[in-house]
PDB file of N, CA and C in Angstrom:
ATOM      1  N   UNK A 130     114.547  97.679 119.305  1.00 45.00           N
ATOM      2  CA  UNK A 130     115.503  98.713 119.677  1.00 45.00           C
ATOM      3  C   UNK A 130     115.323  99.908 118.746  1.00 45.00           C
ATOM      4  N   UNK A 131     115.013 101.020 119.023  1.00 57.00           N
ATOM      5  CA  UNK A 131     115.170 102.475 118.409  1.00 57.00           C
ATOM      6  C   UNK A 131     115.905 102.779 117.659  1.00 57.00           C
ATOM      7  N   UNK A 132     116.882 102.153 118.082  1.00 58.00           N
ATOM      8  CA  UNK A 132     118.462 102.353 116.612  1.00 58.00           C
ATOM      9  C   UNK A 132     118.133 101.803 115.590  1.00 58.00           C
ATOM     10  N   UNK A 133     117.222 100.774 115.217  1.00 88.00           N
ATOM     11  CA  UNK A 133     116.809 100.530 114.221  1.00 88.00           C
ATOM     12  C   UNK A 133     115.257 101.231 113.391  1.00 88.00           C
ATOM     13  N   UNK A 134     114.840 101.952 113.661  1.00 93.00           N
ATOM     14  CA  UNK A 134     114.463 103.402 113.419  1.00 93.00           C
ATOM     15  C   UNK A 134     115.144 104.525 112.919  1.00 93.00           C
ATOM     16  N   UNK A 135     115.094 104.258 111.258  1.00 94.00           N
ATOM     17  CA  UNK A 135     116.299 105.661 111.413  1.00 94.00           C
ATOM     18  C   UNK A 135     115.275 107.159 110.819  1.00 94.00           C
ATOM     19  N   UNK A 136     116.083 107.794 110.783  1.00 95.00           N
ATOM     20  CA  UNK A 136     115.808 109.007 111.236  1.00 95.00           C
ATOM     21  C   UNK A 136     116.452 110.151 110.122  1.00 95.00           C
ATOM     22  N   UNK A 137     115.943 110.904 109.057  1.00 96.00           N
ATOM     23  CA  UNK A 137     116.508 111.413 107.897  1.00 96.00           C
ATOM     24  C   UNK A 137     117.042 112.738 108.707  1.00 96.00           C
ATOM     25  N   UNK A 138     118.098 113.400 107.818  1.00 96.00           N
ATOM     26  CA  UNK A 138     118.203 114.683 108.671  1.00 96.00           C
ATOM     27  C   UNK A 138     117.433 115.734 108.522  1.00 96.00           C
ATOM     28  N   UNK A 139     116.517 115.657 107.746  1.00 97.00           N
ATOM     29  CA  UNK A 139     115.081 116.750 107.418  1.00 97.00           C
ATOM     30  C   UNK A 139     114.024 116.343 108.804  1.00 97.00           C
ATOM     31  N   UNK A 140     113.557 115.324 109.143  1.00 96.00           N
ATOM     32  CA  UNK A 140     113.143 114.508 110.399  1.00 96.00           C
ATOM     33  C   UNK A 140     113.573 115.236 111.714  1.00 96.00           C
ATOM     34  N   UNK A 141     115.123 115.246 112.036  1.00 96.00           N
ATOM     35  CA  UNK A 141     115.690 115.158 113.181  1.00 96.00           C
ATOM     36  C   UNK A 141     115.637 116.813 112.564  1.00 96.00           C
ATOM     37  N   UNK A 142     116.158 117.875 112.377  1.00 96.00           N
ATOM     38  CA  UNK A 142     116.025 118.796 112.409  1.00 96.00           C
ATOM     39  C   UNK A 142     114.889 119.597 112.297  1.00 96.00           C
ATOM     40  N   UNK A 143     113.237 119.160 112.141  1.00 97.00           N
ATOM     41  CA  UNK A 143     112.095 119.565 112.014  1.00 97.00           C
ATOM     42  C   UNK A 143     111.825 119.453 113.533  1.00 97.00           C
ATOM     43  N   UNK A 144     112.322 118.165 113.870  1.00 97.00           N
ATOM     44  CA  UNK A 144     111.780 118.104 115.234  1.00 97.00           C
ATOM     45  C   UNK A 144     112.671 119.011 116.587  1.00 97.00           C
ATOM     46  N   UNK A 145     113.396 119.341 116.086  1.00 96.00           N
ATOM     47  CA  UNK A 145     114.392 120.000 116.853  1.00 96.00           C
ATOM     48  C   UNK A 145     113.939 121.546 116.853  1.00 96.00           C
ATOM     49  N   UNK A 146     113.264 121.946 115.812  1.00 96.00           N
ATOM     50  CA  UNK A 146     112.698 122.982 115.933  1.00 96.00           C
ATOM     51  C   UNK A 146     111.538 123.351 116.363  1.00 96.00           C
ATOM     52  N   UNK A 147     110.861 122.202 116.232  1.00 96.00           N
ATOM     53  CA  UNK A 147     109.237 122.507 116.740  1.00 96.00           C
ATOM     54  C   UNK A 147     109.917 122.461 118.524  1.00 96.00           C
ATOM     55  N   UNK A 148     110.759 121.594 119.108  1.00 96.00           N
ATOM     56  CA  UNK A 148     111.096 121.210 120.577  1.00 96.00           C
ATOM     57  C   UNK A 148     111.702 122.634 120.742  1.00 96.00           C
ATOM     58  N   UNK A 149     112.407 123.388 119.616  1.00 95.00           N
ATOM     59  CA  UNK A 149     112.732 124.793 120.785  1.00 95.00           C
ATOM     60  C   UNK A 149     111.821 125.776 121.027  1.00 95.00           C
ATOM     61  N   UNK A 150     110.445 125.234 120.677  1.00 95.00           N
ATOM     62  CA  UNK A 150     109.819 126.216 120.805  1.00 95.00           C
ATOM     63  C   UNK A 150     108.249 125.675 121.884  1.00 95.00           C
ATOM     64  N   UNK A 151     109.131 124.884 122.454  1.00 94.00           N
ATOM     65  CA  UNK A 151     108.119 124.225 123.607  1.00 94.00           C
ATOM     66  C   UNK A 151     109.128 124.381 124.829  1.00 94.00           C
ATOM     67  N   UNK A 152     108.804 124.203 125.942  1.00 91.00           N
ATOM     68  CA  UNK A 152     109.541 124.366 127.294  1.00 91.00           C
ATOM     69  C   UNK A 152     110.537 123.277 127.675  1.00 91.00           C
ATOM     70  N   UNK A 153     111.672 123.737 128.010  1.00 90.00           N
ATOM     71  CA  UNK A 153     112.911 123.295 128.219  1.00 90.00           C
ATOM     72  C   UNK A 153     112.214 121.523 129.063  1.00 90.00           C
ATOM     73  N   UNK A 154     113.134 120.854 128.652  1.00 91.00           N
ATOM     74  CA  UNK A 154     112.622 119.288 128.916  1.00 91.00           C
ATOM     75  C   UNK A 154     111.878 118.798 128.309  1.00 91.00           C
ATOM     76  N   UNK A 155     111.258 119.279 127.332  1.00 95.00           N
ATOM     77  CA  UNK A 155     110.315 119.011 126.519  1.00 95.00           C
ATOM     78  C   UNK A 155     110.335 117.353 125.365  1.00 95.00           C
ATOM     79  N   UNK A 156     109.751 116.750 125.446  1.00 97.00           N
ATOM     80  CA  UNK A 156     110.276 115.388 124.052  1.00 97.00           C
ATOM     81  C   UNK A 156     109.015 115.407 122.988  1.00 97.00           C
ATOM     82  N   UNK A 157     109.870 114.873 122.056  1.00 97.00           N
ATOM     83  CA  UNK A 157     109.137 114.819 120.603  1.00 97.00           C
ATOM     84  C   UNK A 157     109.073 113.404 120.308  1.00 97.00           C
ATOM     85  N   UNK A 158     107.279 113.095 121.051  1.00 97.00           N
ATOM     86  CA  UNK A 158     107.010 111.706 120.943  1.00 97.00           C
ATOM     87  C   UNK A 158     106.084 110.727 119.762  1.00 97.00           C
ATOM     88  N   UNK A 159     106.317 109.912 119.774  1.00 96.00           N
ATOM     89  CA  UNK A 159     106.112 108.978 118.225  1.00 96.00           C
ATOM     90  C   UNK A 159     105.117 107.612 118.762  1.00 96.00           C
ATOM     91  N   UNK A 160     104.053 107.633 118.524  1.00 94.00           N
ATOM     92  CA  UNK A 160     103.687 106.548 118.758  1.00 94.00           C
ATOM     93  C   UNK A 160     102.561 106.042 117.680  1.00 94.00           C
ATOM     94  N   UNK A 161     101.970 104.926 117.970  1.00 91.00           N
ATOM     95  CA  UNK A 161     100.941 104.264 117.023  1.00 91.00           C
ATOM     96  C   UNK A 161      99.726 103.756 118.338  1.00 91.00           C
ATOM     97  N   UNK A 162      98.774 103.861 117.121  1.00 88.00           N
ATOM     98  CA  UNK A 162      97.027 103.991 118.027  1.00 88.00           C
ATOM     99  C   UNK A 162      96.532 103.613 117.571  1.00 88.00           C
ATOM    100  N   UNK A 163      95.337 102.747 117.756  1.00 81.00           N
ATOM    101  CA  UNK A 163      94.091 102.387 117.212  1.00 81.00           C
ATOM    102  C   UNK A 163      93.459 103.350 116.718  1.00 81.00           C
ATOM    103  N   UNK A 164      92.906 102.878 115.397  1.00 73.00           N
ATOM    104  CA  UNK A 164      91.947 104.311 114.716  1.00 73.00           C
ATOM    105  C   UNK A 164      91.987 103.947 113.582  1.00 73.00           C
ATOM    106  N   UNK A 165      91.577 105.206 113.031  1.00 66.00           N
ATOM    107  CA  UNK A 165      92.040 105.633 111.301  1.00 66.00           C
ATOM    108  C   UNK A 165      91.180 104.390 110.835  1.00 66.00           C
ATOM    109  N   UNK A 166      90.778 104.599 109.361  1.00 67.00           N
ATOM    110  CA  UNK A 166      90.227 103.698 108.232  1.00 67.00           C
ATOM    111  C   UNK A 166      90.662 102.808 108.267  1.00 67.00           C
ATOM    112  N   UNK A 167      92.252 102.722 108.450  1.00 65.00           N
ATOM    113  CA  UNK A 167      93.064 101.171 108.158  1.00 65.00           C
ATOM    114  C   UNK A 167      93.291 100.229 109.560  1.00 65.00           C
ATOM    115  N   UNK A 168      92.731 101.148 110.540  1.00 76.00           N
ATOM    116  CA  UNK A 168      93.216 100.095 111.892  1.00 76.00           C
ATOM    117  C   UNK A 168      94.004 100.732 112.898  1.00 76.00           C
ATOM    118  N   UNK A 169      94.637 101.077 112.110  1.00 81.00           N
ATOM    119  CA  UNK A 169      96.381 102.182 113.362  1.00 81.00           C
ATOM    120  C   UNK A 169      96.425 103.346 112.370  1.00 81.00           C
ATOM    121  N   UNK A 170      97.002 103.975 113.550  1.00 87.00           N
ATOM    122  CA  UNK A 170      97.741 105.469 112.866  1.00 87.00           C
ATOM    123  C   UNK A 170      98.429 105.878 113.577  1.00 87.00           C
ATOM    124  N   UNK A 171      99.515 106.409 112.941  1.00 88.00           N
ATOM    125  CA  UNK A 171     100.565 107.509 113.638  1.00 88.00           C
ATOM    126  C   UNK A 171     100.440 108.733 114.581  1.00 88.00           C
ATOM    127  N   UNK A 172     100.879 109.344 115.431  1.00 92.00           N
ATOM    128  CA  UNK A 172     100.714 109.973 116.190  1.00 92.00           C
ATOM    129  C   UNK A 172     101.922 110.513 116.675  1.00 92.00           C
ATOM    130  N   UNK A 173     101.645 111.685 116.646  1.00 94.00           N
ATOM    131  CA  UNK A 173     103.218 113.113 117.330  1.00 94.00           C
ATOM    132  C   UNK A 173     102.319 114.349 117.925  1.00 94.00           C
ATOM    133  N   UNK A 174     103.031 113.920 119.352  1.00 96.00           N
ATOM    134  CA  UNK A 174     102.808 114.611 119.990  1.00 96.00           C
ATOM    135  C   UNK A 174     104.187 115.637 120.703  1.00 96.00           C
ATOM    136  N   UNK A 175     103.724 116.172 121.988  1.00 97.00           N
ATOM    137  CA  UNK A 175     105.258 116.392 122.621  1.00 97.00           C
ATOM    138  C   UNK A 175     104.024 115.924 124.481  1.00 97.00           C
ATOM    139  N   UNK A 176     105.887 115.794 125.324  1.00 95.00           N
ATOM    140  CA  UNK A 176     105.694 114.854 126.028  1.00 95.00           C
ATOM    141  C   UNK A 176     106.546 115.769 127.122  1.00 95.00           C
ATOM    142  N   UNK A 177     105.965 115.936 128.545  1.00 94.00           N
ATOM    143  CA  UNK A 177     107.486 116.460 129.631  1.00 94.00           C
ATOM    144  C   UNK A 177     107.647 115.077 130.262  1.00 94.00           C
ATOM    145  N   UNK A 178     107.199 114.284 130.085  1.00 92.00           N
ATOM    146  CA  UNK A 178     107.269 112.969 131.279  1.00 92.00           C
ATOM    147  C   UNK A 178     107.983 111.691 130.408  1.00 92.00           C
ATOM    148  N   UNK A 179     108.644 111.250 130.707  1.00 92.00           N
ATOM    149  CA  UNK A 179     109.135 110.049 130.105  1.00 92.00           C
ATOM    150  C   UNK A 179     108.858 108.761 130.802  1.00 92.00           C
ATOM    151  N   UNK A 180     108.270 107.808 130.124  1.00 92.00           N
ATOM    152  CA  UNK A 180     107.945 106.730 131.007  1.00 92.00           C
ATOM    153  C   UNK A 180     108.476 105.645 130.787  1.00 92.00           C
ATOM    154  N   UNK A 181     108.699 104.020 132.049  1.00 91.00           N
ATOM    155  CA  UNK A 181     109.489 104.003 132.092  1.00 91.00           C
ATOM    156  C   UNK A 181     110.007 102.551 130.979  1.00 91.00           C
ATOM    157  N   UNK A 182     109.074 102.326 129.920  1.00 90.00           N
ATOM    158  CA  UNK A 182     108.964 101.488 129.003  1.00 90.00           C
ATOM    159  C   UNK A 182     109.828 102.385 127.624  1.00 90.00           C
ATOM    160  N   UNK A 183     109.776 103.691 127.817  1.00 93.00           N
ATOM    161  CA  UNK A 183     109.786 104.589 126.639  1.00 93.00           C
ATOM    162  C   UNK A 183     111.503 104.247 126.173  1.00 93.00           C
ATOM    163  N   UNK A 184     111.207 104.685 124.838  1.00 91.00           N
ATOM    164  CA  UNK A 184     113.025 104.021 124.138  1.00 91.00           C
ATOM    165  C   UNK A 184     113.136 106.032 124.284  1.00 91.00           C
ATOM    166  N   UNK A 185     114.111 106.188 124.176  1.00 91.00           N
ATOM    167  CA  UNK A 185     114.927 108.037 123.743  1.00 91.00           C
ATOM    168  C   UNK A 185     116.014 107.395 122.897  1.00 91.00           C
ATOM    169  N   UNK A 186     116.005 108.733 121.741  1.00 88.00           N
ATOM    170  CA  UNK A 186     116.376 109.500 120.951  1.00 88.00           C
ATOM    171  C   UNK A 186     116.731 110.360 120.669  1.00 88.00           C
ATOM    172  N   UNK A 187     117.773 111.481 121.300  1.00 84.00           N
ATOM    173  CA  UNK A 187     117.982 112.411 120.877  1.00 84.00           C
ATOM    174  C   UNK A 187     116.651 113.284 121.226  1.00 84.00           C
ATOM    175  N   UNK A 188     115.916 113.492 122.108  1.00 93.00           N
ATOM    176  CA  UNK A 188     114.935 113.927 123.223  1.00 93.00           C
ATOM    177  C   UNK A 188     113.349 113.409 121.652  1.00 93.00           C
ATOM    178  N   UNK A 189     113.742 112.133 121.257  1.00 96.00           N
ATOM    179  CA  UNK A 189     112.147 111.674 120.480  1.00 96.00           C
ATOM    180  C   UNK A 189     112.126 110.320 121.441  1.00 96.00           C
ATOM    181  N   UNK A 190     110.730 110.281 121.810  1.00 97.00           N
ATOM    182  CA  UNK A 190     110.456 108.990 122.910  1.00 97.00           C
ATOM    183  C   UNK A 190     109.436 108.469 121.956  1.00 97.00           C
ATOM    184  N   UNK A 191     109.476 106.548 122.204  1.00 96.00           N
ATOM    185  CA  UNK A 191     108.579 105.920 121.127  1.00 96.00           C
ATOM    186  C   UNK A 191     108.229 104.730 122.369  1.00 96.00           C
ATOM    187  N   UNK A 192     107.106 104.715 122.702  1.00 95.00           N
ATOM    188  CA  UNK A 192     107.086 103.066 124.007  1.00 95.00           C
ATOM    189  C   UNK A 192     107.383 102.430 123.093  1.00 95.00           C
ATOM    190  N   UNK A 193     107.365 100.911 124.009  1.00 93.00           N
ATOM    191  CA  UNK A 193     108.126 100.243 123.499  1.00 93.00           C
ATOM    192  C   UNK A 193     107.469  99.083 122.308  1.00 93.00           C
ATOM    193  N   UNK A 194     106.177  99.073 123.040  1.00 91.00           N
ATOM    194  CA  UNK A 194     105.037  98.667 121.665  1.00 91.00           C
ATOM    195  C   UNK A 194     104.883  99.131 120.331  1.00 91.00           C
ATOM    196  N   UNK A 195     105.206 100.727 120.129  1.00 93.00           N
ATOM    197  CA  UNK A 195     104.828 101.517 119.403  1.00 93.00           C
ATOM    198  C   UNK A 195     106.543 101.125 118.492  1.00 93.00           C
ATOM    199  N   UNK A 196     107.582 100.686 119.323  1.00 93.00           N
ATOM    200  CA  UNK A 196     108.734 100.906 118.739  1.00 93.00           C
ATOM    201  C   UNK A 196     108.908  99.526 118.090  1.00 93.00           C
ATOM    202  N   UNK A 197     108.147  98.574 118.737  1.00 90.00           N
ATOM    203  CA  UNK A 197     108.205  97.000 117.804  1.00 90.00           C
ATOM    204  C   UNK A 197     107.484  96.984 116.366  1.00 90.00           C
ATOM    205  N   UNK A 198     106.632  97.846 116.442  1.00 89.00           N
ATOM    206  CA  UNK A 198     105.545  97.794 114.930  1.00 89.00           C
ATOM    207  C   UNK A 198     105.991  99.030 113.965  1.00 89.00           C
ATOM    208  N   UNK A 199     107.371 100.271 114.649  1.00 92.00           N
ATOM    209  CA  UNK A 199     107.925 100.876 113.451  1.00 92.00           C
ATOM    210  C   UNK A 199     109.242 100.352 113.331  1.00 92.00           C
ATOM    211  N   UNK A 200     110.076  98.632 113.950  1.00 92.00           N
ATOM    212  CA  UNK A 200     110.916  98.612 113.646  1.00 92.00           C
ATOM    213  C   UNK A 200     111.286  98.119 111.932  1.00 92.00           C
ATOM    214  N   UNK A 201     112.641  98.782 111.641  1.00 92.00           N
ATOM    215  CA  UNK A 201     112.730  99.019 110.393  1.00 92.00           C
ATOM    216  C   UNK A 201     112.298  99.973 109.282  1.00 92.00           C
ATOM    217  N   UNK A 202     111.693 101.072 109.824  1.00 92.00           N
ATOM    218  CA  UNK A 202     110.993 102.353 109.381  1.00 92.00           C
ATOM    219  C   UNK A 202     112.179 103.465 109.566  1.00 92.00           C
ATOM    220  N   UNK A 203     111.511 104.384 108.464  1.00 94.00           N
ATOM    221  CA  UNK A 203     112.147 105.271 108.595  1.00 94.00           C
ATOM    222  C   UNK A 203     111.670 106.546 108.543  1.00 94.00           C
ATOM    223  N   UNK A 204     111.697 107.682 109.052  1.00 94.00           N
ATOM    224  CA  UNK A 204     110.660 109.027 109.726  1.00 94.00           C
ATOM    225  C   UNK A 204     111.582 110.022 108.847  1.00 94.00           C
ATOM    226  N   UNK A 205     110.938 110.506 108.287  1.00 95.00           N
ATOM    227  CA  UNK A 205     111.528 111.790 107.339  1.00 95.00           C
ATOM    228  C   UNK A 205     110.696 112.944 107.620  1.00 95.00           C
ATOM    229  N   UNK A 206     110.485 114.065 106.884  1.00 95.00           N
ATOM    230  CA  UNK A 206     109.603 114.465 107.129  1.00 95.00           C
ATOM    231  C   UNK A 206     109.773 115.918 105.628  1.00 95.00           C
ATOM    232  N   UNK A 207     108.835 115.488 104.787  1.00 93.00           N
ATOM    233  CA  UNK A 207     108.713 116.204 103.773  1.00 93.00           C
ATOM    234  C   UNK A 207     107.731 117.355 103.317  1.00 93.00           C
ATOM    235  N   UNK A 208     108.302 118.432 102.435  1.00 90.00           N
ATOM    236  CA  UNK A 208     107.268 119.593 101.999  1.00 90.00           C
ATOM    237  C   UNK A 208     106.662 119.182 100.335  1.00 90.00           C
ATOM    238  N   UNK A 209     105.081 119.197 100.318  1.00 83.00           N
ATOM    239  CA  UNK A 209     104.439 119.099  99.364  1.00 83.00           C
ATOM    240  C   UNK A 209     103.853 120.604  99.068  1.00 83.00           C
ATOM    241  N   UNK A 210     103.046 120.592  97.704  1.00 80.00           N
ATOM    242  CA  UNK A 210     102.338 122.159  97.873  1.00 80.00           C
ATOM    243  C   UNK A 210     101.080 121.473  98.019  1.00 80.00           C
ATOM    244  N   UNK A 211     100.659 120.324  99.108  1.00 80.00           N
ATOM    245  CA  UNK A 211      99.431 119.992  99.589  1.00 80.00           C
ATOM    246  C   UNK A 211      99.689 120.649 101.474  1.00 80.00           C
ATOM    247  N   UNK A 212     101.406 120.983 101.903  1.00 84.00           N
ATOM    248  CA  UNK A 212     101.512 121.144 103.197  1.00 84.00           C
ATOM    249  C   UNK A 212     102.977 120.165 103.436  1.00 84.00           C
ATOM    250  N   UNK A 213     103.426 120.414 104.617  1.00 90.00           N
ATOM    251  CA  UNK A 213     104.379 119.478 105.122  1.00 90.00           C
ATOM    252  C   UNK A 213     103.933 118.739 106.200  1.00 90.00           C
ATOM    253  N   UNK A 214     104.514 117.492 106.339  1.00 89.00           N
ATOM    254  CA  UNK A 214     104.102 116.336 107.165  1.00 89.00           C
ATOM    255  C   UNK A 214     105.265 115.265 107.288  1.00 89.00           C
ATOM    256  N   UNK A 215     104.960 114.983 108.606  1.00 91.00           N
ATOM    257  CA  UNK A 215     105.930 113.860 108.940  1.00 91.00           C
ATOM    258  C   UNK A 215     105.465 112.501 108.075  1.00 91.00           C
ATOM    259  N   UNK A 216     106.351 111.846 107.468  1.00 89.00           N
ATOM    260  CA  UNK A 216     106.051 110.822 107.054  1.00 89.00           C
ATOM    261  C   UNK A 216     106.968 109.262 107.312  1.00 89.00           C
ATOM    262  N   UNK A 217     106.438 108.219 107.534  1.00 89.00           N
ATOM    263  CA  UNK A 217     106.814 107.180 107.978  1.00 89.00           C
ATOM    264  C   UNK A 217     106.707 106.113 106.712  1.00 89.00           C
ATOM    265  N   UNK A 218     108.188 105.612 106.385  1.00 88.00           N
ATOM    266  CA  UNK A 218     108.387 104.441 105.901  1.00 88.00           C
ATOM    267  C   UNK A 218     108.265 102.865 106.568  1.00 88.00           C
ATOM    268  N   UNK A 219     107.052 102.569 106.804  1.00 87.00           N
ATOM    269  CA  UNK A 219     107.178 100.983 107.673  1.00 87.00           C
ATOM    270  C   UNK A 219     107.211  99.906 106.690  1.00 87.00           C
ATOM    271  N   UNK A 220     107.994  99.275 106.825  1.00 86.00           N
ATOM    272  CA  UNK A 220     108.314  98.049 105.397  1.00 86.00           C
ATOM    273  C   UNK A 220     107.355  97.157 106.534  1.00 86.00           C
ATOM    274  N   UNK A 221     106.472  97.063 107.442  1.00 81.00           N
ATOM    275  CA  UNK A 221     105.855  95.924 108.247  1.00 81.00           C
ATOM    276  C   UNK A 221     104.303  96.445 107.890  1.00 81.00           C
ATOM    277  N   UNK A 222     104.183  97.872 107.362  1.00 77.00           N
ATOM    278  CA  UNK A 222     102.922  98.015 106.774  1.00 77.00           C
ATOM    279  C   UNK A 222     102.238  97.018 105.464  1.00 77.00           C
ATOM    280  N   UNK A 223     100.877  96.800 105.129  1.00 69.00           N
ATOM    281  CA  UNK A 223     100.398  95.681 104.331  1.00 69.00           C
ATOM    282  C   UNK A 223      99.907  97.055 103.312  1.00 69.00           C
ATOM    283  N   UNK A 224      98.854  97.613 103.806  1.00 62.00           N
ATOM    284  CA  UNK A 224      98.283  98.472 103.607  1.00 62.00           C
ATOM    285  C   UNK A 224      98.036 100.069 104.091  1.00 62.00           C
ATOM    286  N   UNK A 225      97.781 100.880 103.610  1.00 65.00           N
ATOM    287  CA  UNK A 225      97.253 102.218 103.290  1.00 65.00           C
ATOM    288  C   UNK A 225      96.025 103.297 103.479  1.00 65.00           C
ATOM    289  N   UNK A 226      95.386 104.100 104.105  1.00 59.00           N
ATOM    290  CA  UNK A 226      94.521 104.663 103.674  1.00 59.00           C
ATOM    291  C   UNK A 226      94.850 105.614 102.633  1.00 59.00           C
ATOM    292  N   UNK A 227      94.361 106.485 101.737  1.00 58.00           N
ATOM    293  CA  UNK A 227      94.773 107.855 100.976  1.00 58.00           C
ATOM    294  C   UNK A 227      95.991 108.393 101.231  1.00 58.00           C
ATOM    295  N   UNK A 228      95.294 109.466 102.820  1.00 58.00           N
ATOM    296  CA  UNK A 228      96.089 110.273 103.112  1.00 58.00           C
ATOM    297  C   UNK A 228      97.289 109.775 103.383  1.00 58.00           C
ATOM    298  N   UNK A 229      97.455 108.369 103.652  1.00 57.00           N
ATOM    299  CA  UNK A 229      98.924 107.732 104.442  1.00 57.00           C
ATOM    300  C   UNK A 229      98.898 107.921 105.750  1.00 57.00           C
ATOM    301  N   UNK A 230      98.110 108.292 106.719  1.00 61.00           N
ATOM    302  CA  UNK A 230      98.212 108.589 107.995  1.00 61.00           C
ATOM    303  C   UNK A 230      97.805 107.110 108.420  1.00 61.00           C
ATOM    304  N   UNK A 231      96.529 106.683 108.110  1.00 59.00           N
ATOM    305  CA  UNK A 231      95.669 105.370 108.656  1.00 59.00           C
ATOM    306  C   UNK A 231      96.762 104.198 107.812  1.00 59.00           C
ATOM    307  N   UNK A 232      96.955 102.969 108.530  1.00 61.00           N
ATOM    308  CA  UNK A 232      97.709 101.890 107.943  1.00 61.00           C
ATOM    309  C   UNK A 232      97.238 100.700 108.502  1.00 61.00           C
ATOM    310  N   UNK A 233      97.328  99.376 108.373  1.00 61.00           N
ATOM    311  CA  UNK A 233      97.047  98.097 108.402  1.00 61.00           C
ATOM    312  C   UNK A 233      98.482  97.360 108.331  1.00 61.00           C
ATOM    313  N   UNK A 234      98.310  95.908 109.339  1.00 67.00           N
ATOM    314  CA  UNK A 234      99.512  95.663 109.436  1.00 67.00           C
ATOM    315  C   UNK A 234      99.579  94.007 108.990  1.00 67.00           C
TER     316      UNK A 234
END
């Protein structure tokens, strides 16, 4: 369940801004992919279609696969003077690449 995903208010208000500046109906979607050094990686995109596995959030859509392997995470989204980036707390992560994007489970 998505409610167990939480969501910082730096997170929910980053994304609220990048969405007003995309076309009305628009969602701010979250998922996980094969890839990266470690196996999976994160992924944000935006979305007009909602499908019909997808959890919502406050217009952020996560399927429902993607929402079993960040349950218990938490999506913030912080400024470094390397750049700002969404970042994900998964306590179900093992491992790491560098950047933190690529993870192992």
């Amino acid at each position: 369940m998505i409610k167990e995903i939480k969501f910082t208010d730096k997170a929910l208000k980053q994304i609220n801004v990048l969405l007003s500046k995309k076309d009305k109906g628009s969602f701010f979607r979250i998922a996980i992919k094969g890839g990266g050094c470690s196996g999976f990686q994160y992924e944000f995109t935006f979305d007009k279609e909602k499908s019909k596995d997808d959890l919502n959030f406050e217009n952020i859509l996560i399927d429902k696969t993607s929402a079993d392997l960040l349950q218990g995470s938490e999506v913030d989204y912080v400024s470094e003077l390397i750049g700002e980036q969404f970042k994900i707390t998964n306590p179900q992560t093992k491992s790491s690449c560098g950047c933190g994007v690529s993870f192992s489970l």
